Short mmCIF file of N, CA and C in Angstrom, two decimals:
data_model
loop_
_atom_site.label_atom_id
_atom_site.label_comp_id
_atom_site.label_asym_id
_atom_site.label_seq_id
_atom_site.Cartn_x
_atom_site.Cartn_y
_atom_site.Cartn_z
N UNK A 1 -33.24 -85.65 -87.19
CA UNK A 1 -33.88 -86.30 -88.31
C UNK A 1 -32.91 -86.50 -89.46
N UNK A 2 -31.99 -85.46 -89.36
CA UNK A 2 -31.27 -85.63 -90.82
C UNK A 2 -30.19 -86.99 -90.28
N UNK A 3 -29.57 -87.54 -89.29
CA UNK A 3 -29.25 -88.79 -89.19
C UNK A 3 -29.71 -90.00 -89.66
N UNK A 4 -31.46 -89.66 -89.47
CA UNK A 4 -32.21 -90.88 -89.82
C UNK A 4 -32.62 -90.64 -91.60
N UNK A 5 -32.59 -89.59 -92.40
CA UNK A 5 -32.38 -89.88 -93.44
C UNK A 5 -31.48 -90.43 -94.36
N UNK A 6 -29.94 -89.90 -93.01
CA UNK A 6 -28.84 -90.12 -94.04
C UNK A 6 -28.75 -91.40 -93.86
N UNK A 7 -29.33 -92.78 -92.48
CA UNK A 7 -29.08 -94.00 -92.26
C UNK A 7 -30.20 -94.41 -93.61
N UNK A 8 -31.23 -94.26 -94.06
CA UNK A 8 -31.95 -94.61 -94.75
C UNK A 8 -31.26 -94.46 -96.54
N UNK A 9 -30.71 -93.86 -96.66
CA UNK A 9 -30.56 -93.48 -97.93
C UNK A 9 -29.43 -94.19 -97.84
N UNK A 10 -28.02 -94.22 -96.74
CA UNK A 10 -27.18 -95.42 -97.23
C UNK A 10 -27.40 -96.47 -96.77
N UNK A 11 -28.43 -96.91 -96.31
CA UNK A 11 -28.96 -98.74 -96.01
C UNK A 11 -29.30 -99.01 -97.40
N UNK A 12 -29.83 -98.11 -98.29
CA UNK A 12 -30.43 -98.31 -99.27
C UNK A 12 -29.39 -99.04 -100.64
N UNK A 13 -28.29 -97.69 -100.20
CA UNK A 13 -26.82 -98.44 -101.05
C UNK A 13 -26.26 -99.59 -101.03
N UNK A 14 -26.37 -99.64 -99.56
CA UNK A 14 -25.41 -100.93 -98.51
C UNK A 14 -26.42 -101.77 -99.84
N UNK A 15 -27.68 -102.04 -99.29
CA UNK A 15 -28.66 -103.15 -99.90
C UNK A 15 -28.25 -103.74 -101.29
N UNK A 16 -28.52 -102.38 -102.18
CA UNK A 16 -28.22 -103.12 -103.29
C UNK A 16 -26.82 -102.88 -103.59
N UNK A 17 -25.73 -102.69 -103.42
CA UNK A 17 -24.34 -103.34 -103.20
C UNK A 17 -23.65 -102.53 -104.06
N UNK A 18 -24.05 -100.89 -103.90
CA UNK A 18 -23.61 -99.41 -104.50
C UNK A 18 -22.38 -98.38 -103.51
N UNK A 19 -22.13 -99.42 -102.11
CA UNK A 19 -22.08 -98.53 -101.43
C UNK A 19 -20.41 -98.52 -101.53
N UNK A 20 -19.97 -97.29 -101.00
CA UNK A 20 -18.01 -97.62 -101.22
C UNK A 20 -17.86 -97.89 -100.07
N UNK A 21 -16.60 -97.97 -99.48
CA UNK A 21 -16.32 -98.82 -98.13
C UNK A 21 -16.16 -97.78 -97.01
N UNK A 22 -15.67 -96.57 -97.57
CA UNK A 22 -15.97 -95.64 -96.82
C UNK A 22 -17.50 -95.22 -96.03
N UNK A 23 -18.72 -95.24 -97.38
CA UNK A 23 -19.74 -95.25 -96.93
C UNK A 23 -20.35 -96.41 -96.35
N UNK A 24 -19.87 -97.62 -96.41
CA UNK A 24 -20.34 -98.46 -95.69
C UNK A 24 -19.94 -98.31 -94.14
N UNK A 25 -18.60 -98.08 -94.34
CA UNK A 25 -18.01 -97.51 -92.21
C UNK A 25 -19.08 -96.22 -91.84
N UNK A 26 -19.69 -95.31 -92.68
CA UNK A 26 -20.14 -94.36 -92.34
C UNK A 26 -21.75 -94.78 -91.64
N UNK A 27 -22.05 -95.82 -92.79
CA UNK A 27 -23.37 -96.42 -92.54
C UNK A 27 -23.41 -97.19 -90.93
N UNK A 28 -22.65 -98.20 -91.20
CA UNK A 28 -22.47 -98.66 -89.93
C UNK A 28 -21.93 -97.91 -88.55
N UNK A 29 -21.93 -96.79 -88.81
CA UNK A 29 -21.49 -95.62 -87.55
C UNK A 29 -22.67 -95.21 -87.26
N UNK A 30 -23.19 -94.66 -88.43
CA UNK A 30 -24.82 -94.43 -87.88
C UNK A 30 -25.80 -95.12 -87.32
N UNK A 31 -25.78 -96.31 -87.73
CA UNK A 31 -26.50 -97.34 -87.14
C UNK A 31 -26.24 -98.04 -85.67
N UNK A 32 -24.59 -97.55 -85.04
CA UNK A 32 -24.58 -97.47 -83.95
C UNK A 32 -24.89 -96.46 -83.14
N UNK A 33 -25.07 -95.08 -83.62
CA UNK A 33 -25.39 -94.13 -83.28
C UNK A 33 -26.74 -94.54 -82.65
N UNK A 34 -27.44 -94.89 -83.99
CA UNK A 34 -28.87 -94.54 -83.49
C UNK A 34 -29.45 -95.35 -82.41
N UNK A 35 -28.87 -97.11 -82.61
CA UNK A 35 -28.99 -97.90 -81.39
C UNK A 35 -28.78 -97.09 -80.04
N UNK A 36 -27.34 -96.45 -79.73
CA UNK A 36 -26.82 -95.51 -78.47
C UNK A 36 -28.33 -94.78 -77.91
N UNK A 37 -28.28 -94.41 -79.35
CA UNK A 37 -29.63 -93.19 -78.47
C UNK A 37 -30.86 -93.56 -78.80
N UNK A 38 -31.48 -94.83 -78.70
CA UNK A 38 -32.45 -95.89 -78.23
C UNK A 38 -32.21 -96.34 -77.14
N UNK A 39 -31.24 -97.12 -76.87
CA UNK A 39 -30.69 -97.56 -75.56
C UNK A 39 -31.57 -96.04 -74.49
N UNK A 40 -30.70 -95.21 -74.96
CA UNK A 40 -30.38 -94.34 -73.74
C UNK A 40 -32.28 -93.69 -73.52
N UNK A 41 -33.02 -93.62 -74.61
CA UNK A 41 -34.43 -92.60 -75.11
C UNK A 41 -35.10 -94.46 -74.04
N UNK A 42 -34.68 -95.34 -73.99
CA UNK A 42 -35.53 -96.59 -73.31
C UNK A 42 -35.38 -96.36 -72.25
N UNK A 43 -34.25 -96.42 -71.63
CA UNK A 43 -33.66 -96.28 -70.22
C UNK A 43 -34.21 -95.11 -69.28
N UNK A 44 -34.19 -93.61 -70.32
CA UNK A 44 -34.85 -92.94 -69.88
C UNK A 44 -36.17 -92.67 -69.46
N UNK A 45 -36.87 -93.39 -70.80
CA UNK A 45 -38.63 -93.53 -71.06
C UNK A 45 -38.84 -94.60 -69.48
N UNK A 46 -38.11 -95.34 -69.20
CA UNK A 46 -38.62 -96.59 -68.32
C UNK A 46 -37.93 -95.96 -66.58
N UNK A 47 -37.03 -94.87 -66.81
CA UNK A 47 -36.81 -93.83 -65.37
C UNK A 47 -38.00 -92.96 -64.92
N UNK A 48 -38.54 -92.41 -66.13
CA UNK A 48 -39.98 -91.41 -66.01
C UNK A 48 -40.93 -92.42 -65.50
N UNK A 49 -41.16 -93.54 -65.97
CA UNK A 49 -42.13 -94.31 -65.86
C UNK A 49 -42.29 -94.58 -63.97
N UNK A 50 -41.21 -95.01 -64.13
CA UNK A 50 -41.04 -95.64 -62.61
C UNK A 50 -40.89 -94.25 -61.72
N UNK A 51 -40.88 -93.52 -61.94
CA UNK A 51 -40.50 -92.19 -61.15
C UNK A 51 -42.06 -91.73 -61.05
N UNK A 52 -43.12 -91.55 -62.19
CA UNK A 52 -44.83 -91.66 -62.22
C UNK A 52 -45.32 -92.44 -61.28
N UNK A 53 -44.95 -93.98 -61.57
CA UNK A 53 -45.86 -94.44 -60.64
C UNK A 53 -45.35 -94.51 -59.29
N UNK A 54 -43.95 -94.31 -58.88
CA UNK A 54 -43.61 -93.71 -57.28
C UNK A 54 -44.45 -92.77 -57.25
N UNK A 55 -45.30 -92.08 -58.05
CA UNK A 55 -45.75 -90.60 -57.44
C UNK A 55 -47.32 -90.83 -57.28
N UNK A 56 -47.43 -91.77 -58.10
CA UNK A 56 -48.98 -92.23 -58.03
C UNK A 56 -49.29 -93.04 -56.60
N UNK A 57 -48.45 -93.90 -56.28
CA UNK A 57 -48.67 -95.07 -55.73
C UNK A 57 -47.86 -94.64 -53.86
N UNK A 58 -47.73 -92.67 -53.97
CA UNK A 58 -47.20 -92.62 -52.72
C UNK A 58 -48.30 -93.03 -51.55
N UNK A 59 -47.63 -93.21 -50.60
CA UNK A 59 -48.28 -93.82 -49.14
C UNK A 59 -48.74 -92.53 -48.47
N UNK A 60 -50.03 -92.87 -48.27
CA UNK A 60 -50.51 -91.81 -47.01
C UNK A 60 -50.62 -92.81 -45.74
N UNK A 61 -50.00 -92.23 -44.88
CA UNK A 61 -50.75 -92.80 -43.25
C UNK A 61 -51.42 -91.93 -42.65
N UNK A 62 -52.46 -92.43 -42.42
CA UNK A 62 -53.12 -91.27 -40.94
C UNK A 62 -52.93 -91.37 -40.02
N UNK A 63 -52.81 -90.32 -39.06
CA UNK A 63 -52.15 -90.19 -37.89
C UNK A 63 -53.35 -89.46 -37.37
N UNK A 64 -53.68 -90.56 -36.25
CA UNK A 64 -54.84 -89.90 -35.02
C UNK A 64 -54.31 -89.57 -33.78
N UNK A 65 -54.60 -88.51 -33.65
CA UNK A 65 -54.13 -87.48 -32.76
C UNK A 65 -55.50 -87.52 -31.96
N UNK A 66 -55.20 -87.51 -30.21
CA UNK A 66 -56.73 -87.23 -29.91
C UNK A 66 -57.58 -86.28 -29.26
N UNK A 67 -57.38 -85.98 -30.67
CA UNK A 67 -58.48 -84.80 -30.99
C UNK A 67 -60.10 -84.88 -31.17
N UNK A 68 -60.10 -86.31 -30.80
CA UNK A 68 -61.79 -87.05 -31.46
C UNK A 68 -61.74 -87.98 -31.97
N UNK A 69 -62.48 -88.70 -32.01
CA UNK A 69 -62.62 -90.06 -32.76
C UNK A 69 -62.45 -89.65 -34.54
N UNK A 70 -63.49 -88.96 -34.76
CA UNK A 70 -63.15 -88.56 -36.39
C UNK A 70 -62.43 -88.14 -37.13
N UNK A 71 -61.58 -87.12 -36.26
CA UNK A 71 -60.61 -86.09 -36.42
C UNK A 71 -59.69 -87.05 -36.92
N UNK A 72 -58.65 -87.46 -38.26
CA UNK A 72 -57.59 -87.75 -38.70
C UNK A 72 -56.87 -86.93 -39.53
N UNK A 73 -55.47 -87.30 -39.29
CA UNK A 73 -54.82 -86.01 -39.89
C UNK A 73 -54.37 -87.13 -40.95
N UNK A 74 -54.14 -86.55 -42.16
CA UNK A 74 -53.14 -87.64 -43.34
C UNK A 74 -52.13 -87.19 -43.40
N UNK A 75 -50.84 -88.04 -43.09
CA UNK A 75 -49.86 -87.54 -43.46
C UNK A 75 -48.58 -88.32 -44.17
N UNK A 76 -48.08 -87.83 -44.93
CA UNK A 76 -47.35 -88.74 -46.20
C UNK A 76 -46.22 -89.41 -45.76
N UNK A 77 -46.10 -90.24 -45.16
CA UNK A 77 -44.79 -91.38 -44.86
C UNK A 77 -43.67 -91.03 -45.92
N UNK A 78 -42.71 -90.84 -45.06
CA UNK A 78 -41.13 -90.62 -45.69
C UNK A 78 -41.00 -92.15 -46.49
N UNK A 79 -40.73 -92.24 -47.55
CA UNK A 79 -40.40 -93.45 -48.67
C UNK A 79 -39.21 -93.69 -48.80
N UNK A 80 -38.32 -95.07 -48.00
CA UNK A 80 -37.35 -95.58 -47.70
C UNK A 80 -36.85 -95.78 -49.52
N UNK A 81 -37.81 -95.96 -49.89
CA UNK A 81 -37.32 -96.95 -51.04
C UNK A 81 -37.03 -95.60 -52.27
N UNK A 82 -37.44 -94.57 -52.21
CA UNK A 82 -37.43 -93.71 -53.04
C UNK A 82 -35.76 -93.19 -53.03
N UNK A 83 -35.31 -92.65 -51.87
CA UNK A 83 -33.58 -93.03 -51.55
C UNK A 83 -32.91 -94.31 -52.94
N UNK A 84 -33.50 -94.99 -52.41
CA UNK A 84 -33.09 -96.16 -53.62
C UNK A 84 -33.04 -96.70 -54.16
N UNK A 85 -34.01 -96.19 -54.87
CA UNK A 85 -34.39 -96.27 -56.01
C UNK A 85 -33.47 -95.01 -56.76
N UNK A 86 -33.71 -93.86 -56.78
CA UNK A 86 -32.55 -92.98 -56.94
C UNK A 86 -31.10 -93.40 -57.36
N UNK A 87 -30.72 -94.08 -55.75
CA UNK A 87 -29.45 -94.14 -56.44
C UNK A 87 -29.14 -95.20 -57.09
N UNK A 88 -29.92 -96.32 -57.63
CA UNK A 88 -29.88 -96.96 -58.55
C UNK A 88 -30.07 -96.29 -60.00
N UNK A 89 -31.43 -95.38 -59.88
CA UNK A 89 -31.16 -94.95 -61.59
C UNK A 89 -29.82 -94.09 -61.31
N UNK A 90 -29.52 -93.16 -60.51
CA UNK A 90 -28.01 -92.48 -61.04
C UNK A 90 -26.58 -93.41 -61.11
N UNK A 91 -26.92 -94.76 -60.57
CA UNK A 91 -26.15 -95.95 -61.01
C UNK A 91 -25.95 -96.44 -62.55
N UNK A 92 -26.90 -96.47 -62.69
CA UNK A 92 -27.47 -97.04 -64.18
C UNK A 92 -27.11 -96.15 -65.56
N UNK A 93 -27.45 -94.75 -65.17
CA UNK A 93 -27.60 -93.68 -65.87
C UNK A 93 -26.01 -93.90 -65.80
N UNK A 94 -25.09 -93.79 -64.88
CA UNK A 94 -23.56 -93.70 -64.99
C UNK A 94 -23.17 -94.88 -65.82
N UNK A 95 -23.93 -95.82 -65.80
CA UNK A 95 -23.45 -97.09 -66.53
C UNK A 95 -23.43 -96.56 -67.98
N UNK A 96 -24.87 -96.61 -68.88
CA UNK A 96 -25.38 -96.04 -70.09
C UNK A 96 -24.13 -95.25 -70.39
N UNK A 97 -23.64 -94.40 -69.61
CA UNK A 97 -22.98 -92.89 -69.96
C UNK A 97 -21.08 -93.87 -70.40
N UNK A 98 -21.06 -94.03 -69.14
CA UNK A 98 -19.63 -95.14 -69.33
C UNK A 98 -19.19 -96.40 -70.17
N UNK A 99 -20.14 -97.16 -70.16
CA UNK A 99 -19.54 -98.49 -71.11
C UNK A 99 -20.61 -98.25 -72.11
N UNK A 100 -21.47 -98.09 -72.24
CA UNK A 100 -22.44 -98.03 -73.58
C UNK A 100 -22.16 -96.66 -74.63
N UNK A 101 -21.66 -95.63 -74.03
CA UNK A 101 -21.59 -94.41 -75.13
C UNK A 101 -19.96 -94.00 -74.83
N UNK A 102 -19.29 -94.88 -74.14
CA UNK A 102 -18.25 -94.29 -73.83
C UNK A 102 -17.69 -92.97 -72.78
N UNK A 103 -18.85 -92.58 -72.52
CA UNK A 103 -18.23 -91.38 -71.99
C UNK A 103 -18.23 -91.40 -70.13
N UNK A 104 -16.48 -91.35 -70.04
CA UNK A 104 -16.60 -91.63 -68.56
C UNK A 104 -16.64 -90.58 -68.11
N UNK A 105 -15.87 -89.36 -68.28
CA UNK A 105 -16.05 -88.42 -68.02
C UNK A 105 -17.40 -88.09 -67.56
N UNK A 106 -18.48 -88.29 -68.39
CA UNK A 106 -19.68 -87.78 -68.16
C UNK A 106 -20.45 -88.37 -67.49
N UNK A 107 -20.07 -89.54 -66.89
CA UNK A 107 -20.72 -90.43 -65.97
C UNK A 107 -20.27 -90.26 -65.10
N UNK A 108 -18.83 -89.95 -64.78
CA UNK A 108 -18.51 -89.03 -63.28
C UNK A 108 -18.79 -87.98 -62.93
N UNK A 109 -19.09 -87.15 -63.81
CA UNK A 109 -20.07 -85.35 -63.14
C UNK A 109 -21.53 -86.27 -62.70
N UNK A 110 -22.13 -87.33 -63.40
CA UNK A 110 -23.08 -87.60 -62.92
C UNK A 110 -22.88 -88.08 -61.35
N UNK A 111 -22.02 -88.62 -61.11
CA UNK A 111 -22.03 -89.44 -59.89
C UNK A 111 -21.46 -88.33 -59.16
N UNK A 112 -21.54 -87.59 -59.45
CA UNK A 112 -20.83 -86.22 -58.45
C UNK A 112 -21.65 -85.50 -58.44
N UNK A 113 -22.52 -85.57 -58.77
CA UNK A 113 -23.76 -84.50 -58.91
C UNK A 113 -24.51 -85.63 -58.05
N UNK A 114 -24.90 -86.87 -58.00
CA UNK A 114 -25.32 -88.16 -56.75
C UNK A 114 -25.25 -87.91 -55.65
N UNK A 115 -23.43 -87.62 -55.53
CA UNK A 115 -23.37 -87.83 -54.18
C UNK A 115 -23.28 -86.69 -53.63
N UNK A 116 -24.00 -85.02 -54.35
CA UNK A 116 -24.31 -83.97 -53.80
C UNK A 116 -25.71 -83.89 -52.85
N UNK A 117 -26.51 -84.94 -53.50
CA UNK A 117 -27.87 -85.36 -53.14
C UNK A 117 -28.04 -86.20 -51.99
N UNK A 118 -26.56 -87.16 -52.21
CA UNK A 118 -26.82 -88.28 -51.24
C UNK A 118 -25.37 -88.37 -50.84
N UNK A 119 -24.90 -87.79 -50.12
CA UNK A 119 -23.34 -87.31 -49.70
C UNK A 119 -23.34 -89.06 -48.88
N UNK A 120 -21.93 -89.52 -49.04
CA UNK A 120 -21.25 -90.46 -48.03
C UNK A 120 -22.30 -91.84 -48.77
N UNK A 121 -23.33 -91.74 -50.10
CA UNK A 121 -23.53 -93.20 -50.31
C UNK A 121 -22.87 -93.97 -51.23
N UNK A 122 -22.54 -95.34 -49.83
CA UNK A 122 -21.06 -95.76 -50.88
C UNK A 122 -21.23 -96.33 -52.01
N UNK A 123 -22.76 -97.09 -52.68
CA UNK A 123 -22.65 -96.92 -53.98
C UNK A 123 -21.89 -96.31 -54.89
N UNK A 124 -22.39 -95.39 -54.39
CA UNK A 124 -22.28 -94.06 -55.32
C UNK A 124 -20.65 -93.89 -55.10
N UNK A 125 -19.88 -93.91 -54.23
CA UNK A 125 -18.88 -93.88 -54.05
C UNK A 125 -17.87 -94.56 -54.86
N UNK A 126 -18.55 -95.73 -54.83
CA UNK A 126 -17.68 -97.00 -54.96
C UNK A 126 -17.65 -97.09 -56.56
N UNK A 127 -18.40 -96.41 -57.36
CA UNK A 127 -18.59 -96.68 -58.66
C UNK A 127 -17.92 -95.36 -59.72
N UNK A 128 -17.99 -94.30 -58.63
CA UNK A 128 -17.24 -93.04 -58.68
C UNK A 128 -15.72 -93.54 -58.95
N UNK A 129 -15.13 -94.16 -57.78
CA UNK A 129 -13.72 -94.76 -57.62
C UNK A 129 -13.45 -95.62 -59.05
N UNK A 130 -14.22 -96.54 -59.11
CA UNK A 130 -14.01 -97.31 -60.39
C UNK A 130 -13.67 -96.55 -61.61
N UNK A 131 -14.48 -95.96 -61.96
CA UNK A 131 -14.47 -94.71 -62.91
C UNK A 131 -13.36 -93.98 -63.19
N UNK A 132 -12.59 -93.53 -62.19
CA UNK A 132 -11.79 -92.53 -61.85
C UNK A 132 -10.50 -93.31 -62.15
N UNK A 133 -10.69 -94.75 -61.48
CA UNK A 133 -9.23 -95.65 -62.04
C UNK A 133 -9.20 -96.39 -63.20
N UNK A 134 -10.01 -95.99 -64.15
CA UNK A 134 -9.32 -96.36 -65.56
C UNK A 134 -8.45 -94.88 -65.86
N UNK A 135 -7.93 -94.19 -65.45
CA UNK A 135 -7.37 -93.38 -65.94
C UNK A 135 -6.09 -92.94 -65.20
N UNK A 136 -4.97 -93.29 -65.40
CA UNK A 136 -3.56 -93.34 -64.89
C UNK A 136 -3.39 -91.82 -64.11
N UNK A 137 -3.84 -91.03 -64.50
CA UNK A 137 -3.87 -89.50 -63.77
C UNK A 137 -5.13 -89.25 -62.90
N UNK A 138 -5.66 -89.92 -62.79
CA UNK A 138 -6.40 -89.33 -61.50
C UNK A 138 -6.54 -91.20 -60.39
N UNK A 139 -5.61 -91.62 -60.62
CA UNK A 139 -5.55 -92.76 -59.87
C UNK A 139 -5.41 -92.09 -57.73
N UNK A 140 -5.03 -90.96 -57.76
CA UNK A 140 -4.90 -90.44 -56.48
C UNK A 140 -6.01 -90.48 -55.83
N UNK A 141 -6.90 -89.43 -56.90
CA UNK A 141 -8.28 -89.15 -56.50
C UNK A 141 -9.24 -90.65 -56.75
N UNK A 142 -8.85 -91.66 -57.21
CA UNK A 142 -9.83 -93.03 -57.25
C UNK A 142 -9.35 -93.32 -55.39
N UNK A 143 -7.96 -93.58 -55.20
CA UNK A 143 -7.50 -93.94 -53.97
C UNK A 143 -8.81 -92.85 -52.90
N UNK A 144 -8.27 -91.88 -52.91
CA UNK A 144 -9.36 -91.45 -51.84
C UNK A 144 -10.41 -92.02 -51.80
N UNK A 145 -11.50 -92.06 -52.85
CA UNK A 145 -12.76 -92.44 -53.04
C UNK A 145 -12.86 -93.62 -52.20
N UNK A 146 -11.71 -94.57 -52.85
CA UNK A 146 -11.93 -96.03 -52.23
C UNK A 146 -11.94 -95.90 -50.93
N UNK A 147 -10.68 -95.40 -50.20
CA UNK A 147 -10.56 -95.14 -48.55
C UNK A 147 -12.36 -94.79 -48.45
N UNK A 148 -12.69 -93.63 -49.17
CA UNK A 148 -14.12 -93.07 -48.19
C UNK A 148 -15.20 -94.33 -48.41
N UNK A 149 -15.23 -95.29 -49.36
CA UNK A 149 -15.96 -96.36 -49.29
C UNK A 149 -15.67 -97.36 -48.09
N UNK A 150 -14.96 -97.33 -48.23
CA UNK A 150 -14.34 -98.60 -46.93
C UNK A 150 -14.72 -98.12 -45.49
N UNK A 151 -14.99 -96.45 -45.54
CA UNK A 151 -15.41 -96.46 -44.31
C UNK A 151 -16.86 -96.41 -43.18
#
């Protein structure tokens, strides 16, 4: 909260034309701040969402066994799409983390923490590798990645 007072009290300066230039870079830092973590509080709000109604909207099949005409057993069909749906939000989520807040670092523990879940998917692989080669010192470890995509 105290971010969103301090953006309020120097929008207020900025406005009427009190502010020094220092506090104007300060203002305008905050105001990217707070966008960052909108972006990220949307992205998230709209992962829960879709993750609810996967849970609402799971599939039962019944399976008659014959045991009797009446006798049905229900049983919950494995959900192809839930796989990937997954690794799209931990796609996405790596995106947010990497080009929107900067932090690559932290978008690669994410995708490494992915492909603990979902070992060998080359998504996940392939975006891992990317990641890894903006950075002149771990260009070795991007090379591997790529080889394990390709295969």
């Amino acid at each position: 909260m105290k971010d969103l007072v301090e953006l309020q009290q120097l929008q207020e300066k900025v406005d009427r034309g009190e502010a020094s230039a220092p506090e104007r870079q300060e203002f305008i830092t905050l105001l990217q701040k707070a966008q960052r973590h909108g972006e990220i509080a949307h992205y998230l709000d709209r992962w829960e969402s879709e993750v609810r109604e996967e849970n609402e909207a799971s599939v039962v099949v019944e399976n008659r066994v014959d045991r009797g005409p009446n006798d049905a057993v229900p049983v919950e069909a494995p959900s192809i799409e839930d796989d990937v749906s997954r690794v799209q939000r931990y796609l996405g989520l790596a995106d947010v983390y990497a080009h929107q807040l900067g932090k690559v670092e932290e978008a690669q523990r994410i995708l490494r923490r992915a492909l603990e879940y979902h070992p060998g998917e080359p998504k996940l692989i392939r975006r891992l590798a990317d990641l890894l080669a903006l950075n002149r010192a771990s260009y070795p470890e991007a090379a591997k990645f790529y080889s394990l995509a390709l295969q």
